[in-house]
Structure formats: C-alpha cells, structure tokens
CSV table of C-alpha atoms and ligand atoms in Angstrom, one decimal:
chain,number,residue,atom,x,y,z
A,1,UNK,CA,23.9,77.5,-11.0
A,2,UNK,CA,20.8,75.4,-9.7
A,3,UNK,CA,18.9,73.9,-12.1
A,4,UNK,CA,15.5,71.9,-11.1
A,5,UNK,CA,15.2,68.7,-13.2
A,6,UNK,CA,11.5,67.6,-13.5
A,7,UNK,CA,10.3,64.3,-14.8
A,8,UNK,CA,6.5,63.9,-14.6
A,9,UNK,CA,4.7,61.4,-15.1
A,10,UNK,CA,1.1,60.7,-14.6
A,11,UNK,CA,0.6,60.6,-11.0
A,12,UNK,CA,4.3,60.7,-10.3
A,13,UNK,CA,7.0,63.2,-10.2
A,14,UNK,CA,10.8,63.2,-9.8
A,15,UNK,CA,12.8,65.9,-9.3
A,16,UNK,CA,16.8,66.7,-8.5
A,17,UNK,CA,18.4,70.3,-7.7
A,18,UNK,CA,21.6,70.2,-9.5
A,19,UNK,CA,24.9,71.8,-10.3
A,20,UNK,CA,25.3,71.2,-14.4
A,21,UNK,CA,28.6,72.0,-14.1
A,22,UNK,CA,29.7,69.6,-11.5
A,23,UNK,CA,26.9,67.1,-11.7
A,24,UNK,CA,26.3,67.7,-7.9
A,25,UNK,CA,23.1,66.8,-6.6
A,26,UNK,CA,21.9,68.6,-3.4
A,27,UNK,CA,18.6,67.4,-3.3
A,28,UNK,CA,16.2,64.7,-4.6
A,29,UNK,CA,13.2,63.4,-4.5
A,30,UNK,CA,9.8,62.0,-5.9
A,31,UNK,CA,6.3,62.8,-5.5
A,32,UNK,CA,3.8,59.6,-5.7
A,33,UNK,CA,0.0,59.3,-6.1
A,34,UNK,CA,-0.7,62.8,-7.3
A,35,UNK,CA,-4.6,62.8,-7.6
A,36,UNK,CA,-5.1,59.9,-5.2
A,37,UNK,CA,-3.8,61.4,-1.9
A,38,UNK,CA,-0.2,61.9,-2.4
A,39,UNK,CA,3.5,61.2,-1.1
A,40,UNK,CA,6.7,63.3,-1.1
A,41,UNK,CA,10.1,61.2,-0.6
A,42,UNK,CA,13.0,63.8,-0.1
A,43,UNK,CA,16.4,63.2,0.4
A,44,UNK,CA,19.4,65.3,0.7
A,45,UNK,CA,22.5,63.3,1.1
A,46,UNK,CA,22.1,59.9,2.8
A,47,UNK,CA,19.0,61.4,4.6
A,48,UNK,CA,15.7,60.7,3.8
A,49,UNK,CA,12.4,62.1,4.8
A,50,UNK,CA,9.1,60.6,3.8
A,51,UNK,CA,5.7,62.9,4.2
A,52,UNK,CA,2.2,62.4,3.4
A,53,UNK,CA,0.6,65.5,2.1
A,54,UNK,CA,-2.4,66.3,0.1
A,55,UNK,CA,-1.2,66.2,-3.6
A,56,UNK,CA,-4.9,66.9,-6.0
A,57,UNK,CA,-2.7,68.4,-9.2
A,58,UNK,CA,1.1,68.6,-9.9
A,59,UNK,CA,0.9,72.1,-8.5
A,60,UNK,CA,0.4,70.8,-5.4
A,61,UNK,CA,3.3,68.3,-6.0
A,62,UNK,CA,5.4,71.0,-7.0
A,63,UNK,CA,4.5,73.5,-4.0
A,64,UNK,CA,5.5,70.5,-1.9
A,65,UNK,CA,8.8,70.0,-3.9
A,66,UNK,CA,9.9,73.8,-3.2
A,67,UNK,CA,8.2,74.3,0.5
A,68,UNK,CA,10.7,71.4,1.3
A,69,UNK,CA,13.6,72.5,-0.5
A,70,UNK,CA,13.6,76.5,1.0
A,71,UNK,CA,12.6,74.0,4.7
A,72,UNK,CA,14.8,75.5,6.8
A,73,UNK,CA,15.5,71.9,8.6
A,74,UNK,CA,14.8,69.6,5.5
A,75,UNK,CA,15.9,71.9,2.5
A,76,UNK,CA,19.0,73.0,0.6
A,77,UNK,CA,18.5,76.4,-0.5
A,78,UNK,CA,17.0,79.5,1.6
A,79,UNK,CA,14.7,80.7,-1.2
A,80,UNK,CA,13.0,79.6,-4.9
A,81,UNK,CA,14.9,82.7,-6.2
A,82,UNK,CA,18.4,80.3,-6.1
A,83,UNK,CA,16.6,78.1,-8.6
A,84,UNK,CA,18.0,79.8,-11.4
A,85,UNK,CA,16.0,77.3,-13.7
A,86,UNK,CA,14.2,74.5,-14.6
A,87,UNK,CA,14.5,71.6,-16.9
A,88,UNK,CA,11.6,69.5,-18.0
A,89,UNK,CA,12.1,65.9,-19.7
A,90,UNK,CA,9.5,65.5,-22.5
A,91,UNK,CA,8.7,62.3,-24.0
A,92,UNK,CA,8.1,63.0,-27.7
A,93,UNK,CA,9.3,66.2,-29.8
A,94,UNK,CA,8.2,64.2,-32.9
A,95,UNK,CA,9.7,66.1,-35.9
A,96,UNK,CA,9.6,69.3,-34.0
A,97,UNK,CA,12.4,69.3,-32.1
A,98,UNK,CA,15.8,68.2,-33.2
A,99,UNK,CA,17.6,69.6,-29.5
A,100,UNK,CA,15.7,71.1,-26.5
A,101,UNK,CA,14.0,74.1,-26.2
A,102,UNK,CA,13.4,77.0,-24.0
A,103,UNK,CA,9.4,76.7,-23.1
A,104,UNK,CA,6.8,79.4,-24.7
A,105,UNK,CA,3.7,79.4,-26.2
A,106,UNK,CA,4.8,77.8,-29.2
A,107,UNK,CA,7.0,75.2,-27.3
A,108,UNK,CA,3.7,74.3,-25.2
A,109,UNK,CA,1.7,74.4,-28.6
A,110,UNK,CA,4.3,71.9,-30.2
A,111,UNK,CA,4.7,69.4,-27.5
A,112,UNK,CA,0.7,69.2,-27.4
A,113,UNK,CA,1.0,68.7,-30.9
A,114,UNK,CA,2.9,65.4,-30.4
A,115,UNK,CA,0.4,63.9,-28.4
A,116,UNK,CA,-1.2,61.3,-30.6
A,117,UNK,CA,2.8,60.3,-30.8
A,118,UNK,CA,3.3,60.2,-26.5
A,119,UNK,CA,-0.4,59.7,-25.8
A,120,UNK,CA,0.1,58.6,-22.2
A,121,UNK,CA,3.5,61.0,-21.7
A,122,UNK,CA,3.6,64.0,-23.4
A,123,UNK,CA,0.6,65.2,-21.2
A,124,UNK,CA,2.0,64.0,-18.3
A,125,UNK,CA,4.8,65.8,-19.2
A,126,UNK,CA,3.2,69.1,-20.0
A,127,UNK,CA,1.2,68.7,-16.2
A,128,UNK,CA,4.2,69.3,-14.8
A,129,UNK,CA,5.5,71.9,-17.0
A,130,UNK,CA,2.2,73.8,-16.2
A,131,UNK,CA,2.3,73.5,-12.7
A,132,UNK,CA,5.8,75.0,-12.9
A,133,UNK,CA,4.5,77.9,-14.7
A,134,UNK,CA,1.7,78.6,-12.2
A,135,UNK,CA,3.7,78.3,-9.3
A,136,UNK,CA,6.8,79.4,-10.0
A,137,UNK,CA,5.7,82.3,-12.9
A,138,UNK,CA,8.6,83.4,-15.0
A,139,UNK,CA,11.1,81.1,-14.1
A,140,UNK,CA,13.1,80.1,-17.1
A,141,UNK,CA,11.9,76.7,-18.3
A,142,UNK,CA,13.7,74.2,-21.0
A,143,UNK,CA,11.9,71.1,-22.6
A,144,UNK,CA,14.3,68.3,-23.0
A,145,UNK,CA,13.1,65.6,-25.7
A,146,UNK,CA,13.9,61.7,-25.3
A,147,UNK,CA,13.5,61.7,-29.0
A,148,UNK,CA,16.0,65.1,-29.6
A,149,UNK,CA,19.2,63.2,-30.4
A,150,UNK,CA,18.1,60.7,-33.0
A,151,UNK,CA,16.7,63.5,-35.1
A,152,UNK,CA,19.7,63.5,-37.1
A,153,UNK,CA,19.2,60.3,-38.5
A,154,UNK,CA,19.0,59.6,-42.3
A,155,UNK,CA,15.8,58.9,-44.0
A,156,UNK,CA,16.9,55.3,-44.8
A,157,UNK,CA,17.1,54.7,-41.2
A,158,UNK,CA,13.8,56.2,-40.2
A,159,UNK,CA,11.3,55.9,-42.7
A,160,UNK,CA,9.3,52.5,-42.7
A,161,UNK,CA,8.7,51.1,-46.0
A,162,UNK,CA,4.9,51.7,-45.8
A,163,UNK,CA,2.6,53.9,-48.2
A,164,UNK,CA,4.0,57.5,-48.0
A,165,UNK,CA,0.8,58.8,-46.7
A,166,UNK,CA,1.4,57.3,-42.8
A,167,UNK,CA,4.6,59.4,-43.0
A,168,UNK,CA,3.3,62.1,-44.7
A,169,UNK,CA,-0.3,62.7,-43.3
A,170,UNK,CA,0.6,61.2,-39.7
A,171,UNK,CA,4.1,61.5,-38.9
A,172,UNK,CA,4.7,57.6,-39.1
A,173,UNK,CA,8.5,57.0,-39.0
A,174,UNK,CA,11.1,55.5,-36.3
A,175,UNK,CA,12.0,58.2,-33.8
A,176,UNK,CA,14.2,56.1,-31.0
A,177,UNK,CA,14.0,56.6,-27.2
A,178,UNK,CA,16.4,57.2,-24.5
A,179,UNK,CA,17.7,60.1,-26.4
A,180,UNK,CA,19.3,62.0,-23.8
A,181,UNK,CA,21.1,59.1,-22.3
A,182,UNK,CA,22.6,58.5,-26.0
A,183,UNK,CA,23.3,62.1,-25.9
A,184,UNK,CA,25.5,61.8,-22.6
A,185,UNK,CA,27.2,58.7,-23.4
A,186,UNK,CA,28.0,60.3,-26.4
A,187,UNK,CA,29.1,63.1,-25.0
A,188,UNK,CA,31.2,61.4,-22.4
A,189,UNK,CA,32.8,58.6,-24.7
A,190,UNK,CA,34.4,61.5,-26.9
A,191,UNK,CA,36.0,63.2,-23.5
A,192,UNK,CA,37.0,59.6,-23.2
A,193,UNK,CA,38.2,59.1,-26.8
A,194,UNK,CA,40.3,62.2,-26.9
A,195,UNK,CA,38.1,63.1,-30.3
A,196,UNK,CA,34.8,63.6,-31.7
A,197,UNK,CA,35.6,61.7,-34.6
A,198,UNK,CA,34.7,58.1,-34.1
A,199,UNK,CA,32.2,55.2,-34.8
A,200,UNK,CA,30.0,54.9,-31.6
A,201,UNK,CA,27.7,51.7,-31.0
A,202,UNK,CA,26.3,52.8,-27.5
A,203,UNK,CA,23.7,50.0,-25.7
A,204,UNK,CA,21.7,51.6,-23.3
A,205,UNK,CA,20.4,48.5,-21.6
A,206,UNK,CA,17.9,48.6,-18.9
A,207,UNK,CA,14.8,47.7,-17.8
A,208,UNK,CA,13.8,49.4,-21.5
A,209,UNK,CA,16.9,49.0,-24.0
A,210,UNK,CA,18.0,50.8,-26.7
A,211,UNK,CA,20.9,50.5,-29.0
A,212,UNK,CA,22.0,53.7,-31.3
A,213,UNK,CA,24.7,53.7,-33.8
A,214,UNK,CA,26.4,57.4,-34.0
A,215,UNK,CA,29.0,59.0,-36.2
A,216,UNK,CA,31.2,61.8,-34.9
A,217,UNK,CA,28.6,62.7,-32.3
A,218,UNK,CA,25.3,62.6,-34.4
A,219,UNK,CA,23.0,59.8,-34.4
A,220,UNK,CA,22.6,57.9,-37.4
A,221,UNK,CA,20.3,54.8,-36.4
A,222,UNK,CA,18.2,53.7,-33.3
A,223,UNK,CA,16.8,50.3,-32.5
A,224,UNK,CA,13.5,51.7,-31.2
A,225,UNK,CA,10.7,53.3,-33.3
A,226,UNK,CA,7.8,55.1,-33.2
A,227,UNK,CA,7.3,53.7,-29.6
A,228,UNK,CA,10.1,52.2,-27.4
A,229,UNK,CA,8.2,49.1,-28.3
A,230,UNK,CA,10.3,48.2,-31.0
A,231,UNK,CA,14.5,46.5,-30.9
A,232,UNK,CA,16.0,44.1,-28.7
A,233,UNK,CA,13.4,42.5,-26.0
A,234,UNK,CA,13.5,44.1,-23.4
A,235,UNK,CA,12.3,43.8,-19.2
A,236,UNK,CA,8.8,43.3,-20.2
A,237,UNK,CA,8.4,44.6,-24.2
A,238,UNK,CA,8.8,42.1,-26.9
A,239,UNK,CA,11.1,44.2,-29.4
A,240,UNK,CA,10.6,43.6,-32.9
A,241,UNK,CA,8.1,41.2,-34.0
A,242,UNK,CA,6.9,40.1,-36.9
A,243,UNK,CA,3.1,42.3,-37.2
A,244,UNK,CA,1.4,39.2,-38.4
A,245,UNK,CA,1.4,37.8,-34.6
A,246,UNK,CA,-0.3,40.3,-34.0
A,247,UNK,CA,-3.1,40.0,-36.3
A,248,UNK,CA,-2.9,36.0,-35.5
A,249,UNK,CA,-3.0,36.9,-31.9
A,250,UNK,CA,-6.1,39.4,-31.7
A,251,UNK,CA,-8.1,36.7,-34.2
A,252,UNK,CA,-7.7,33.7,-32.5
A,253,UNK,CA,-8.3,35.2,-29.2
A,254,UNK,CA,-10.7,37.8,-29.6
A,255,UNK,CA,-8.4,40.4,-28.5
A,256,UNK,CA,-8.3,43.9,-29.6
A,257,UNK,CA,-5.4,45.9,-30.8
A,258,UNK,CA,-5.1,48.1,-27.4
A,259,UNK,CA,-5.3,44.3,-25.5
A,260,UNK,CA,-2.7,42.8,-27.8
A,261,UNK,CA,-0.1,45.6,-28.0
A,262,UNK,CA,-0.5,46.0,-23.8
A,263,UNK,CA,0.4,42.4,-23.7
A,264,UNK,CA,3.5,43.4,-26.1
A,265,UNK,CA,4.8,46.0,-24.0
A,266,UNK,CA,3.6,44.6,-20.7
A,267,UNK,CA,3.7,40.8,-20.2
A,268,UNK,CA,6.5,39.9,-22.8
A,269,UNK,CA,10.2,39.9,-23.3
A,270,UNK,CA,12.7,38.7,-20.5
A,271,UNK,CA,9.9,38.1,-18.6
A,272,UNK,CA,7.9,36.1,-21.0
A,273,UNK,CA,10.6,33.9,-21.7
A,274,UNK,CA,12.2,33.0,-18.2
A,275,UNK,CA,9.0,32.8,-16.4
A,276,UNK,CA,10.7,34.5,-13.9
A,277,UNK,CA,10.7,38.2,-13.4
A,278,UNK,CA,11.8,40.8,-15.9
A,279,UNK,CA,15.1,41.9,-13.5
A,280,UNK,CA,18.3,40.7,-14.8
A,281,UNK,CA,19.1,39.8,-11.4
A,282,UNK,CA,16.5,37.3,-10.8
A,283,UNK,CA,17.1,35.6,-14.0
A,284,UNK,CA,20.6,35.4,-13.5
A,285,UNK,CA,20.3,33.4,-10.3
A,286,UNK,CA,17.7,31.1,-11.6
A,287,UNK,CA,19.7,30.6,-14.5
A,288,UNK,CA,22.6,29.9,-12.2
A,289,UNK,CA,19.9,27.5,-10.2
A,290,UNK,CA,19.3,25.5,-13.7
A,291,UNK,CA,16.3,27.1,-14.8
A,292,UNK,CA,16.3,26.3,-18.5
A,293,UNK,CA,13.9,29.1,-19.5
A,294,UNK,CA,15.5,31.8,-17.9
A,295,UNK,CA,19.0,30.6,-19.4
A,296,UNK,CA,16.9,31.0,-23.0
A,297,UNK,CA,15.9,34.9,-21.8
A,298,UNK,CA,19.8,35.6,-20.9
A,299,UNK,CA,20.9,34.1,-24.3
A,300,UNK,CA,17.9,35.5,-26.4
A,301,UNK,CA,19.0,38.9,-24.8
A,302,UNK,CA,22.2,38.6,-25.4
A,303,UNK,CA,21.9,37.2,-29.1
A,304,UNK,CA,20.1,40.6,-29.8
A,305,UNK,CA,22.3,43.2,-28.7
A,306,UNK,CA,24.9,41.4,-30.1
A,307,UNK,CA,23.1,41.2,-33.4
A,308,UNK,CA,22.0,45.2,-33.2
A,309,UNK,CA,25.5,45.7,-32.6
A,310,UNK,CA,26.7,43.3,-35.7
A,311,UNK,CA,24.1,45.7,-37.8
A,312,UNK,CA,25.4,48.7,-36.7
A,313,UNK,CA,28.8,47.9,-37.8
A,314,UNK,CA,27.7,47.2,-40.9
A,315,UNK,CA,25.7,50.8,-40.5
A,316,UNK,CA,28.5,52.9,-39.9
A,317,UNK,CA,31.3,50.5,-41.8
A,318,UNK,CA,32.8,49.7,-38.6
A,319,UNK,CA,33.3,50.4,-34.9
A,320,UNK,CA,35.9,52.5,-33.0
A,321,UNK,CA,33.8,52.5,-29.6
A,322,UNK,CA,31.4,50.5,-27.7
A,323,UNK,CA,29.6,51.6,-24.7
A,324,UNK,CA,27.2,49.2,-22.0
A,325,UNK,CA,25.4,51.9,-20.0
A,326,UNK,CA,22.0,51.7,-18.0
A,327,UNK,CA,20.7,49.3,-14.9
A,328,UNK,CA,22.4,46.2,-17.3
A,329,UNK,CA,24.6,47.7,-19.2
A,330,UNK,CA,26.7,49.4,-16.2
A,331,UNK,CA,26.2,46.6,-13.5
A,332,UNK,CA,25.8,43.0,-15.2
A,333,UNK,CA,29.5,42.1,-15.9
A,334,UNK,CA,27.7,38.3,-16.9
A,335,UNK,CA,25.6,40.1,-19.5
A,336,UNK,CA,28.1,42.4,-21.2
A,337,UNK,CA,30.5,38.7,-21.8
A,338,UNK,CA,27.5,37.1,-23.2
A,339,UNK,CA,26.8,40.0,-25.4
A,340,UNK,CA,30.6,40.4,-26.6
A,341,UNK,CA,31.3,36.8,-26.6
A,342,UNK,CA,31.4,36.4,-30.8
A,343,UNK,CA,32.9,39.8,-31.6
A,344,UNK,CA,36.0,39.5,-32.0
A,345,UNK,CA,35.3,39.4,-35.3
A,346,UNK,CA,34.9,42.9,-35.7
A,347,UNK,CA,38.0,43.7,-33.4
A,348,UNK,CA,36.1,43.7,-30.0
A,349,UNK,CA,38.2,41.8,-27.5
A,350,UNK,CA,36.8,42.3,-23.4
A,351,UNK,CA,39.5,41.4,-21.1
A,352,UNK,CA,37.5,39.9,-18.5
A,353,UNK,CA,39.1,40.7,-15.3
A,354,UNK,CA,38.6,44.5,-16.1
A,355,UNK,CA,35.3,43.8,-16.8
A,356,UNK,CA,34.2,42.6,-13.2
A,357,UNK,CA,33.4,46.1,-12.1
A,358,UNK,CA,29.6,47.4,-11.3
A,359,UNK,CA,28.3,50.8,-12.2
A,360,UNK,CA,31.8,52.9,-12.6
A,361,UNK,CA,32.9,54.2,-15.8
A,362,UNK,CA,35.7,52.3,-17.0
A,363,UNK,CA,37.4,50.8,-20.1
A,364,UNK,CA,36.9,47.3,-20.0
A,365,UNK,CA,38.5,46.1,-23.4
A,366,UNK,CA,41.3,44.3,-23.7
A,367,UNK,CA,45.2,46.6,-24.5
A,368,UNK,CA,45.2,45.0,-27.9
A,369,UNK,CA,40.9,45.2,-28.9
A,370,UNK,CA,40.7,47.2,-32.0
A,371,UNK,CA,37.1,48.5,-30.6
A,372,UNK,CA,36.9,50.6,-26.9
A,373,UNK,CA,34.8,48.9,-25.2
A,374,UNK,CA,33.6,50.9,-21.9
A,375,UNK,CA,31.3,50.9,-19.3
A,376,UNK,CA,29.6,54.5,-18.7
A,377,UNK,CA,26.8,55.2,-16.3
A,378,UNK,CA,24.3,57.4,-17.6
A,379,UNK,CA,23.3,60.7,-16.0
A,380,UNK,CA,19.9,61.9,-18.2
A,381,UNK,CA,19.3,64.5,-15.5
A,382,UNK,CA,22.9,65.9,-16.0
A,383,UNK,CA,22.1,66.1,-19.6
A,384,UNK,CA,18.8,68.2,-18.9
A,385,UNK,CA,20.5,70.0,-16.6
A,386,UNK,CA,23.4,71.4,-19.2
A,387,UNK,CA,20.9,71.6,-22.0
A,388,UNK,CA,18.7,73.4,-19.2
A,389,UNK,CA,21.7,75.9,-18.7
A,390,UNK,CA,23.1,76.2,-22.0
A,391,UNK,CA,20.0,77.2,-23.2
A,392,UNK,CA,19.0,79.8,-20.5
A,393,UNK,CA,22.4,81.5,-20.4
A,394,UNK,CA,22.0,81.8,-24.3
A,395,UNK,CA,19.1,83.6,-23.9
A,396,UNK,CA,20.4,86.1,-21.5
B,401,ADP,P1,14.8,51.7,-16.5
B,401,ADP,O1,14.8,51.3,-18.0
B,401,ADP,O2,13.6,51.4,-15.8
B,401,ADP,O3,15.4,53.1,-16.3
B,401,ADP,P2,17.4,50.8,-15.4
B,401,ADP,O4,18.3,51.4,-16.4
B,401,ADP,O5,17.4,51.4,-14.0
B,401,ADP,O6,15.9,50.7,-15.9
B,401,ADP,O7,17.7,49.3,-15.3
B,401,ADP,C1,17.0,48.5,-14.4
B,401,ADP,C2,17.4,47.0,-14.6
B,401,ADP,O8,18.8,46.9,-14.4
B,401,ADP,C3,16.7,46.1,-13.6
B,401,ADP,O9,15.5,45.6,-14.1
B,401,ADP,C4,17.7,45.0,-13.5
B,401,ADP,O10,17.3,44.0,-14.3
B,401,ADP,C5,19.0,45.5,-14.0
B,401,ADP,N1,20.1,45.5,-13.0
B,401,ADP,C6,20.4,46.3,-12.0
B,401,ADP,N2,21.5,45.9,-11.3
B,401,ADP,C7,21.8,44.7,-11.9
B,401,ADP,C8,22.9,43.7,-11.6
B,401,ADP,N3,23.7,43.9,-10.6
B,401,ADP,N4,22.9,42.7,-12.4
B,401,ADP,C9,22.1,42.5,-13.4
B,401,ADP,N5,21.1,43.3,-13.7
B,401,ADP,C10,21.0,44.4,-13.0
C-alpha cells in the first residue's frame, strides 16, 4: 500500500509516500511559502531536487507534490491511482475524537469546530485536507489528531480546577500534544516489552516536549494542556507557570494577553535561561565552555522531566518502562544521565556505556534496573500512515 502523509501548515507543507507496513519511505518532501511565491524540496533517497514554482493555495502545493511524484525522472510512482490513500495530521480533535477518522462532511464539520481550540492549526490543517479533496476527488482521506491518544485520560487528570462553566460551556480542560508520537512509542515499547500490560512513562523531548504517563497502552496523564504551552520548559515555551506572572507581566509593562502569552511560547524556556539558543546542542557546548546560564537551562530541564517522571510514578503507582524519544530524547545521551541521575530511587538504573548511542532504538538500562529504560525514535508519519490504512481497509 501507498499511503500520502500530509502535514500542513500555514504556508508550509510536508508530505512522505509510505509503505505502513514496512515503514518505507519512497518519497519526501516539503512545500515552502505557499501564498508568497512558493518552493517544492523533493527527495527520493539520498537525492534531492529543489524547484521554484508558483504555489497561490495548497492546491497548487499539492498539484506540485503529485506532478513530481508520477515525474517520470524525479518521481516514484507512474500514476496518482497507486496512492491508495491519504493521511492528514490534525492538530486539535478536542473532545471529538478519541482515535482518527476517515474524512466526510461531518469529520470536516468537527475539526472546524475545534478551531477556537487550534486557532492557528486546525485551519491550516483543514487547507490541506481541502486541497486534497479538490485535486485528488475521492481519494480515501483519514484525519489523524495530535490530541487522539490522551483522550483516554481520567477526569482527575484533565479537568482544571476552575468554575465548571469553562469546561462546560467552552471546552476548557487539558488535552496533551504529540499524541501520535505517544501512540507509536507506545506501541513500539510493548513489541519491545513482550506485553501490553505495563506502566509506561514515555518523554517525548524535542524542541516541544511532552511527558505522558500510560497504563497497558491507554493514556492516563499528559504534561501539556490545552495548548502545548503548558509542562516541562521546553526550546522556546516556558511550561508551567504560575498565571499571576502573567497578570504581573502585562501590568507593569503594558502588555496585552496575545503579547505576553507570544513571549511565553516564543522567547522563553531553554532559550530564556541560557541566553543561548533554544537547541540542546548549542547549550551543551556553552555549558561545556563554562557558560553558567546555559548550565542552569540543562539542569532546570533536566530537574523537570525528572520531576514529571517522579509524578507519574506516583500517577500510575510505579514504573515498568521508560522511554527518551524525539530530537533530545533519542540523540542527547548527556541529557538523558542528567534526567535519570536521582532515580534510582524508583528502580531506574542507566548503564552508561549503553547509553552513548544517538537516535537508534535501544535498551539503555542497566541488567539489574527494575525500570526499562529505552531509547525509541519516533516515527508520527508511520503512525498516520497505519491509522491511514487501518482505517481505509476497514471501510472497504
Ligand atoms: P520538534 O519539537 O521541532 O519536532 P525535534 O524532536 O526534531 O523537534 O527536536 C529538535 C531538537 O533536538 C533540537 O532543538 C535540538 O535541541 C535537539 N537535538 C538534536 N540532536 C541533538 C543532539 N545530538 N544533542 C542534543 N540535542 C539534540
């Protein structure tokens, strides 16, 4: 099977053609500046081909994406009719959708209604699914939600202890991000466990980071909320703050509540503490260099997870498995000692020369840890590729 995995954005678009059963990748690719003037990178392999074309909509982008792919020099398939489907990731399915969905009417209807919940995604998002419908019409489409997985979580963990009329009236509560990479890792850390029946603390850690704590495969508590805003600090976001700075913040400087929460997402966490750049990697070395502030970001980083992770024990009365996936989480072998360094509390014992590896699955706990701990790189677009084909051979 070839599924086409779309992720739009605003004025960008990335695809990959994909085998779900074997992960393979054939093609890939992203489409830049849609409504400016517009860019298509392709590659197939090690080979990459960068054009400028005329991009005014995402139906332009996409035309571009399938010319090239059917290119009888550049592409990987002789005709759109090999694309047996394609599968769309979707920001916020706020308490709509619990798993992913084929795309009608109603689907369409359902993701527009979680706008005011993924303002600047969700029609992004649906752009693309559009411009899939117009140029490729009646070609079986799935909507994959990053909010899906986490749907399963009890009310304790996702209600906020605000009037009941926010949750009631507006949908208020904690909905978590990064739901299909949970979903993977989960996935893939039971193949790896031998079971389904386990205590899973899985930190997705990234440029964004998310922690979820999940019980024989289903979700029980997320560190984001209602926006990927909230949790451990991340690249640039602050994580959880106390909302008083906020109010202390826009008063003394005039600011309004748009200004203050961009400066929140935007200018803060790693970033704001090192005074150095909001990549691990440049922290690291200035660290290394003797850059006091940026050894505060690594520690404060660090000190976070590790607390999540304390909580989440405590969540799920203890730990069987933990899992370090994402741009961090699979490559910073300096980062994942820091974080387990004061664990062995709860049975979690790294053995060190195992974990100098970067970006490979692999168990990097020590024989005798009571907790797995293991290093698995995520694959979202595998995941909306099976839930793409598991859903449209159901249908059949
Ligand atoms: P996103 O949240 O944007 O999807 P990724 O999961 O791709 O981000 O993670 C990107 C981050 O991973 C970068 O900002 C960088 O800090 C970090 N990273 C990548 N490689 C390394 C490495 N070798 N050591 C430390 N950090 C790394």
């Amino acid at each position: 099977m070839n599924i086409l995995v779309i992720n739009a954005g605003s004025s960008s678009l990335k695809y990959q053609l994909m085998d779900p059963e074997t992960g393979a990748v054939s093609a890939k690719g992203l489409c830049e500046r849609i409504g400016i003037d517009g860019r298509l990178t392709h590659k197939v392999g090690d080979k990459k081909v960068v054009k400028e074309l005329a991009m005014p909509t995402h139906s332009e982008a996409i035309t571009a994406v399938l010319e090239i792919l059917v290119d009888p020099v550049e592409g990987v398939i002789k005709s759109t009719d090999e694309i047996d489907a394609v599968g769309h990731r979707v920001l916020h399915g706020g308490m709509k959708f619990s798993d992913s969905c084929i795309i009608d009417d109603a689907c369409i209807k359902a993701i527009e209604d979680c706008i005011p919940l993924g303002p600047l995604h969700n029609p992004a998002n649906l752009m693309g699914i559009r411009a899939c419908q117009k140029v490729m019409p009646g070609k079986p489409q799935v909507a994959v939600f990053d909010t899906a997985f986490h749907m399963t979580m009890p009310a304790k963990a996702y209600r906020y202890a605000i009037p009941k009329e926010y949750y009631e009236n507006d949908d208020i509560r904690r909905y978590g991000f990064h739901g299909t990479s949970h979903k993977y890792v989960s996935r893939r850390a039971a193949a790896l466990m031998g079971t389904k029946e386990f205590k899973l603390i899985n930190c997705h850690l990234g440029n964004g980071s998310s922690l979820s704590a999940v019980k024989d495969g289903k979700c029980q508590d997320t560190s984001m909320g209602l926006s990927p805003l909230a949790g451990v600090c991340m690249g640039t976001r602050s994580g959880d703050i106390d909302a008083c700075v906020v109010q202390f913040i826009m008063n003394r400087y005039g600011m309004s509540a748009d200004e203050c929460l961009n400066m929140l997402n935007k200018k803060s966490g790693v970033l704001a503490l090192s005074g150095v750049s909001s990549d691990f990697r440049d922290i690291e070395n200035a660290a290394e260099e003797g850059n006091a502030d940026a050894a505060l970001a690594l520690d404060k980083f660090a000190y976070e997870v590790r607390k999540y992770i304390g909580a989440y024990a405590a969540a799920l009365g203890g730990c069987d498995c933990l899992v370090f996936t994402a741009g961090v989480g699979e490559n910073s072998a300096e980062m994942r000692e820091r974080i387990c360094e004061g664990l062995e509390y709860m049975g979690v014992k790294l053995d060190k020369a195992k974990n100098k590896i970067r970006g490979e699955e692999a168990l990097i706990s020590a024989e005798d840890s009571k907790v797995k701990v293991w290093v698995i790189p995520t694959n979202e677009e595998l995941m909306i590729a099976q839930d793409t084909a598991e859903l449209v051979n159901a249908a059949k």
